[in-house]
């Protein structure tokens, strides 16, 4: 959760962020949708940052967004095909 902009989200996002912050890979402990939510939230944050806060660094944020999308796609595809 971005505490600068209060967004109500899944508790999975809090758990994902917490595990990441203490050096534990959250993908090993949480369902795939936690990683999907975290990636989407970061993409949103990077997009806002590149457009409104630090446009001079837009190229760097664009690269970070592209990396997140590359990470997100396999997880999303796996999530969508599981039954």
Coordinates of N, CA, C and O in Angstrom, one line a residue:
X1 N 0.9 -1.2 0.0 CA 0.0 0.0 0.0 C 0.9 1.2 0.0 O 1.9 1.3 0.7
X2 N 0.6 2.2 -0.8 CA 1.3 3.4 -0.9 C 0.6 4.4 0.2 O -0.5 4.8 0.0
X3 N 1.3 4.6 1.3 CA 0.7 5.4 2.4 C 0.5 6.8 2.0 O -0.2 7.6 2.7
X4 N 1.1 7.3 1.0 CA 0.9 8.7 0.5 C -0.4 8.9 -0.1 O -1.0 9.9 -0.1
X5 N -0.9 7.8 -0.8 CA -2.2 7.8 -1.4 C -2.9 6.6 -0.8 O -2.6 5.5 -1.2
X6 N -3.9 6.8 0.0 CA -4.6 5.7 0.7 C -5.3 4.9 -0.4 O -6.3 5.5 -1.0
X7 N -4.9 3.7 -0.6 CA -5.6 2.8 -1.5 C -6.0 1.6 -0.7 O -5.2 1.0 0.0
X8 N -7.3 1.3 -0.7 CA -7.8 0.1 0.0 C -7.4 -1.1 -0.9 O -7.8 -1.2 -2.1
X9 N -6.7 -2.1 -0.4 CA -6.3 -3.2 -1.2 C -6.4 -4.5 -0.4 O -6.7 -4.5 0.8
X10 N -6.0 -5.5 -1.0 CA -6.0 -6.9 -0.4 C -5.0 -6.9 0.7 O -3.9 -6.4 0.5
X11 N -5.3 -7.6 1.8 CA -4.2 -7.9 2.8 C -3.0 -8.7 2.2 O -1.9 -8.6 2.7
X12 N -3.3 -9.4 1.1 CA -2.1 -10.1 0.4 C -1.1 -9.1 0.0 O 0.1 -9.4 0.1
X13 N -1.5 -7.9 -0.4 CA -0.5 -6.9 -0.8 C 0.4 -6.5 0.4 O 1.6 -6.3 0.3
X14 N -0.2 -6.3 1.6 CA 0.6 -6.0 2.8 C 1.5 -7.1 3.1 O 2.7 -6.9 3.4
X15 N 1.1 -8.3 3.0 CA 1.9 -9.5 3.3 C 3.1 -9.6 2.3 O 4.2 -9.8 2.7
X16 N 2.7 -9.4 1.0 CA 3.8 -9.4 0.0 C 4.8 -8.4 0.2 O 6.0 -8.6 0.2
X17 N 4.4 -7.1 0.5 CA 5.4 -6.0 0.8 C 6.2 -6.3 2.0 O 7.4 -6.1 2.0
X18 N 5.6 -6.8 3.1 CA 6.3 -7.1 4.3 C 7.3 -8.2 4.1 O 8.5 -8.0 4.5
X19 N 7.0 -9.3 3.5 CA 7.9 -10.4 3.2 C 9.1 -9.9 2.4 O 10.3 -10.2 2.7
X20 N 8.8 -9.1 1.4 CA 9.8 -8.5 0.5 C 10.8 -7.6 1.3 O 12.0 -7.7 1.1
X21 N 10.2 -6.8 2.2 CA 11.0 -5.9 3.0 C 12.0 -6.6 4.0 O 13.0 -6.0 4.4
X22 N 11.7 -7.8 4.4 CA 12.6 -8.5 5.3 C 13.4 -9.6 4.6 O 14.0 -10.4 5.2
X23 N 13.5 -9.5 3.3 CA 14.3 -10.3 2.5 C 13.8 -11.7 2.2 O 14.6 -12.6 1.8
X24 N 12.6 -12.0 2.3 CA 12.0 -13.3 2.1 C 11.2 -13.2 0.7 O 10.5 -12.2 0.5
X25 N 11.4 -14.1 -0.1 CA 10.7 -14.1 -1.4 C 9.2 -14.4 -1.2 O 8.9 -15.6 -0.8
X26 N 8.4 -13.5 -1.4 CA 7.0 -13.7 -1.1 C 6.3 -14.7 -2.0 O 5.3 -15.3 -1.7
X27 N 6.9 -14.9 -3.2 CA 6.3 -15.8 -4.2 C 6.3 -17.2 -3.7 O 5.6 -18.1 -4.2
X28 N 7.2 -17.5 -2.7 CA 7.3 -18.8 -2.2 C 6.3 -19.1 -1.1 O 6.1 -20.2 -0.7
X29 N 5.6 -18.0 -0.6 CA 4.7 -18.2 0.6 C 3.3 -17.7 0.3 O 2.4 -18.0 1.2
X30 N 3.1 -17.0 -0.8 CA 1.7 -16.4 -1.0 C 1.2 -16.9 -2.3 O 2.0 -17.3 -3.2
X31 N -0.1 -16.9 -2.5 CA -0.7 -17.3 -3.8 C -0.2 -16.3 -4.9 O 0.1 -15.2 -4.7
X32 N -0.3 -16.8 -6.2 CA 0.2 -15.9 -7.3 C -0.5 -14.6 -7.4 O 0.1 -13.6 -7.9
X33 N -1.7 -14.5 -7.0 CA -2.4 -13.2 -7.2 C -1.8 -12.1 -6.3 O -1.9 -10.9 -6.6
X34 N -1.1 -12.5 -5.3 CA -0.4 -11.5 -4.5 C 0.7 -10.8 -5.3 O 0.8 -9.5 -5.2
X35 N 1.5 -11.5 -6.0 CA 2.5 -11.0 -6.9 C 1.9 -10.1 -8.0 O 2.5 -9.1 -8.4
X36 N 0.8 -10.6 -8.5 CA 0.1 -9.8 -9.6 C -0.4 -8.5 -9.1 O -0.1 -7.5 -9.7
X37 N -1.0 -8.5 -7.9 CA -1.5 -7.2 -7.3 C -0.3 -6.3 -7.1 O -0.3 -5.1 -7.4
X38 N 0.8 -6.8 -6.5 CA 2.0 -6.0 -6.2 C 2.6 -5.4 -7.5 O 2.9 -4.2 -7.5
X39 N 2.7 -6.2 -8.5 CA 3.2 -5.7 -9.8 C 2.3 -4.6 -10.4 O 2.8 -3.5 -10.8
X40 N 1.0 -4.8 -10.3 CA 0.1 -3.8 -10.9 C 0.2 -2.5 -10.1 O 0.2 -1.4 -10.6
X41 N 0.3 -2.6 -8.8 CA 0.4 -1.4 -7.9 C 1.7 -0.7 -8.2 O 1.7 0.6 -8.3
X42 N 2.8 -1.4 -8.4 CA 4.1 -0.7 -8.7 C 4.1 -0.1 -10.1 O 4.6 1.0 -10.2
X43 N 3.4 -0.7 -11.0 CA 3.3 -0.1 -12.4 C 2.5 1.2 -12.3 O 2.9 2.2 -12.9
X44 N 1.5 1.2 -11.5 CA 0.7 2.4 -11.3 C 1.5 3.5 -10.7 O 1.5 4.7 -11.1
X45 N 2.3 3.1 -9.6 CA 3.1 4.1 -8.9 C 4.2 4.7 -9.8 O 4.4 5.9 -9.9
X46 N 4.9 3.8 -10.6 CA 5.9 4.3 -11.5 C 5.4 5.2 -12.6 O 6.0 6.1 -13.0
X47 N 4.2 4.8 -13.1 CA 3.5 5.6 -14.1 C 3.2 7.0 -13.6 O 3.5 8.0 -14.2
X48 N 2.6 7.1 -12.4 CA 2.3 8.4 -11.8 C 3.6 9.2 -11.6 O 3.7 10.4 -11.8
X49 N 4.6 8.5 -11.1 CA 5.9 9.2 -10.8 C 6.5 9.8 -12.1 O 7.0 10.9 -12.1
X50 N 6.5 9.0 -13.1 CA 7.1 9.4 -14.4 C 6.3 10.6 -15.0 O 6.9 11.5 -15.6
X51 N 5.0 10.5 -14.9 CA 4.2 11.6 -15.5 C 4.1 12.9 -14.7 O 4.2 14.0 -15.3
X52 N 4.1 12.8 -13.4 CA 3.7 13.9 -12.6 C 4.9 14.4 -11.6 O 5.0 15.6 -11.4
X53 N 5.7 13.5 -11.1 CA 6.6 13.9 -10.1 C 8.0 14.2 -10.6 O 8.7 15.1 -10.3
X54 N 8.5 13.2 -11.4 CA 9.9 13.3 -11.9 C 9.9 13.0 -13.4 O 10.5 12.0 -13.8
X55 N 9.3 13.8 -14.2 CA 9.3 13.6 -15.7 C 10.7 13.5 -16.3 O 10.9 12.8 -17.3
X56 N 11.7 14.1 -15.7 CA 13.0 14.1 -16.2 C 13.6 12.7 -16.2 O 14.5 12.3 -17.0
X57 N 13.1 11.8 -15.3 CA 13.6 10.5 -15.2 C 12.6 9.4 -15.8 O 12.7 8.3 -15.5
X58 N 11.8 9.9 -16.7 CA 10.8 9.1 -17.3 C 11.3 7.9 -18.0 O 10.8 6.8 -17.9
X59 N 12.5 8.0 -18.6 CA 13.1 6.8 -19.3 C 13.4 5.7 -18.3 O 13.2 4.5 -18.6
X60 N 13.9 6.0 -17.2 CA 14.2 5.0 -16.1 C 13.0 4.3 -15.6 O 12.9 3.1 -15.4
X61 N 11.9 5.1 -15.4 CA 10.7 4.5 -14.9 C 10.0 3.7 -16.0 O 9.5 2.6 -15.7
X62 N 10.2 4.1 -17.3 CA 9.6 3.3 -18.4 C 10.3 1.9 -18.4 O 9.7 0.9 -18.6
X63 N 11.6 1.9 -18.2 CA 12.4 0.6 -18.1 C 11.9 -0.2 -17.0 O 11.7 -1.4 -17.1
X64 N 11.7 0.4 -15.8 CA 11.2 -0.4 -14.7 C 9.8 -0.9 -14.9 O 9.5 -2.1 -14.5
X65 N 9.0 -0.2 -15.5 CA 7.6 -0.6 -15.9 C 7.7 -1.8 -16.8 O 7.0 -2.8 -16.6
X66 N 8.6 -1.7 -17.8 CA 8.7 -2.9 -18.8 C 9.2 -4.1 -18.0 O 8.8 -5.2 -18.3
X67 N 10.1 -4.0 -17.1 CA 10.6 -5.1 -16.3 C 9.5 -5.7 -15.5 O 9.4 -7.0 -15.4
X68 N 8.7 -4.9 -14.9 CA 7.6 -5.4 -14.1 C 6.5 -6.1 -15.0 O 6.0 -7.2 -14.6
X69 N 6.3 -5.6 -16.2 CA 5.4 -6.3 -17.1 C 5.9 -7.7 -17.5 O 5.2 -8.6 -17.5
X70 N 7.3 -7.7 -17.7 CA 7.9 -9.0 -18.1 C 7.7 -10.0 -16.9 O 7.5 -11.2 -17.1
X71 N 7.8 -9.5 -15.7 CA 7.7 -10.4 -14.5 C 6.2 -10.8 -14.3 O 5.9 -11.9 -14.0
X72 N 5.3 -9.8 -14.6 CA 3.9 -10.1 -14.4 C 3.3 -11.1 -15.4 O 2.4 -11.9 -15.0
X73 N 3.7 -11.0 -16.6 CA 3.0 -11.8 -17.7 C 3.0 -13.3 -17.3 O 2.0 -14.0 -17.4
X74 N 4.2 -13.9 -17.0 CA 4.1 -15.4 -16.7 C 3.2 -15.7 -15.5 O 2.5 -16.7 -15.5
X75 N 3.3 -14.9 -14.5 CA 2.5 -15.1 -13.3 C 1.0 -15.0 -13.6 O 0.2 -15.8 -13.2
X76 N 0.7 -14.0 -14.4 CA -0.7 -13.8 -14.8 C -1.2 -14.9 -15.7 O -2.3 -15.5 -15.5
X77 N -0.4 -15.4 -16.7 CA -0.8 -16.5 -17.5 C -1.0 -17.8 -16.7 O -1.9 -18.5 -16.9
X78 N -0.1 -18.0 -15.8 CA -0.2 -19.2 -14.9 C -1.5 -19.1 -14.1 O -2.2 -20.1 -14.0
X79 N -1.7 -17.9 -13.5 CA -2.9 -17.7 -12.7 C -4.2 -18.0 -13.5 O -5.1 -18.6 -13.0
X80 N -4.2 -17.5 -14.7 CA -5.4 -17.6 -15.6 C -5.7 -19.0 -16.1 O -6.8 -19.3 -16.4
X81 N -4.6 -19.8 -16.1 CA -4.8 -21.2 -16.6 C -5.0 -22.2 -15.5 O -5.4 -23.4 -15.8
X82 N -4.8 -21.8 -14.3 CA -5.0 -22.8 -13.2 C -6.5 -23.0 -12.9 O -7.3 -22.0 -13.0
X83 N -6.9 -24.2 -12.6 CA -8.3 -24.4 -12.3 C -8.4 -25.1 -11.0 O -7.6 -25.8 -10.5

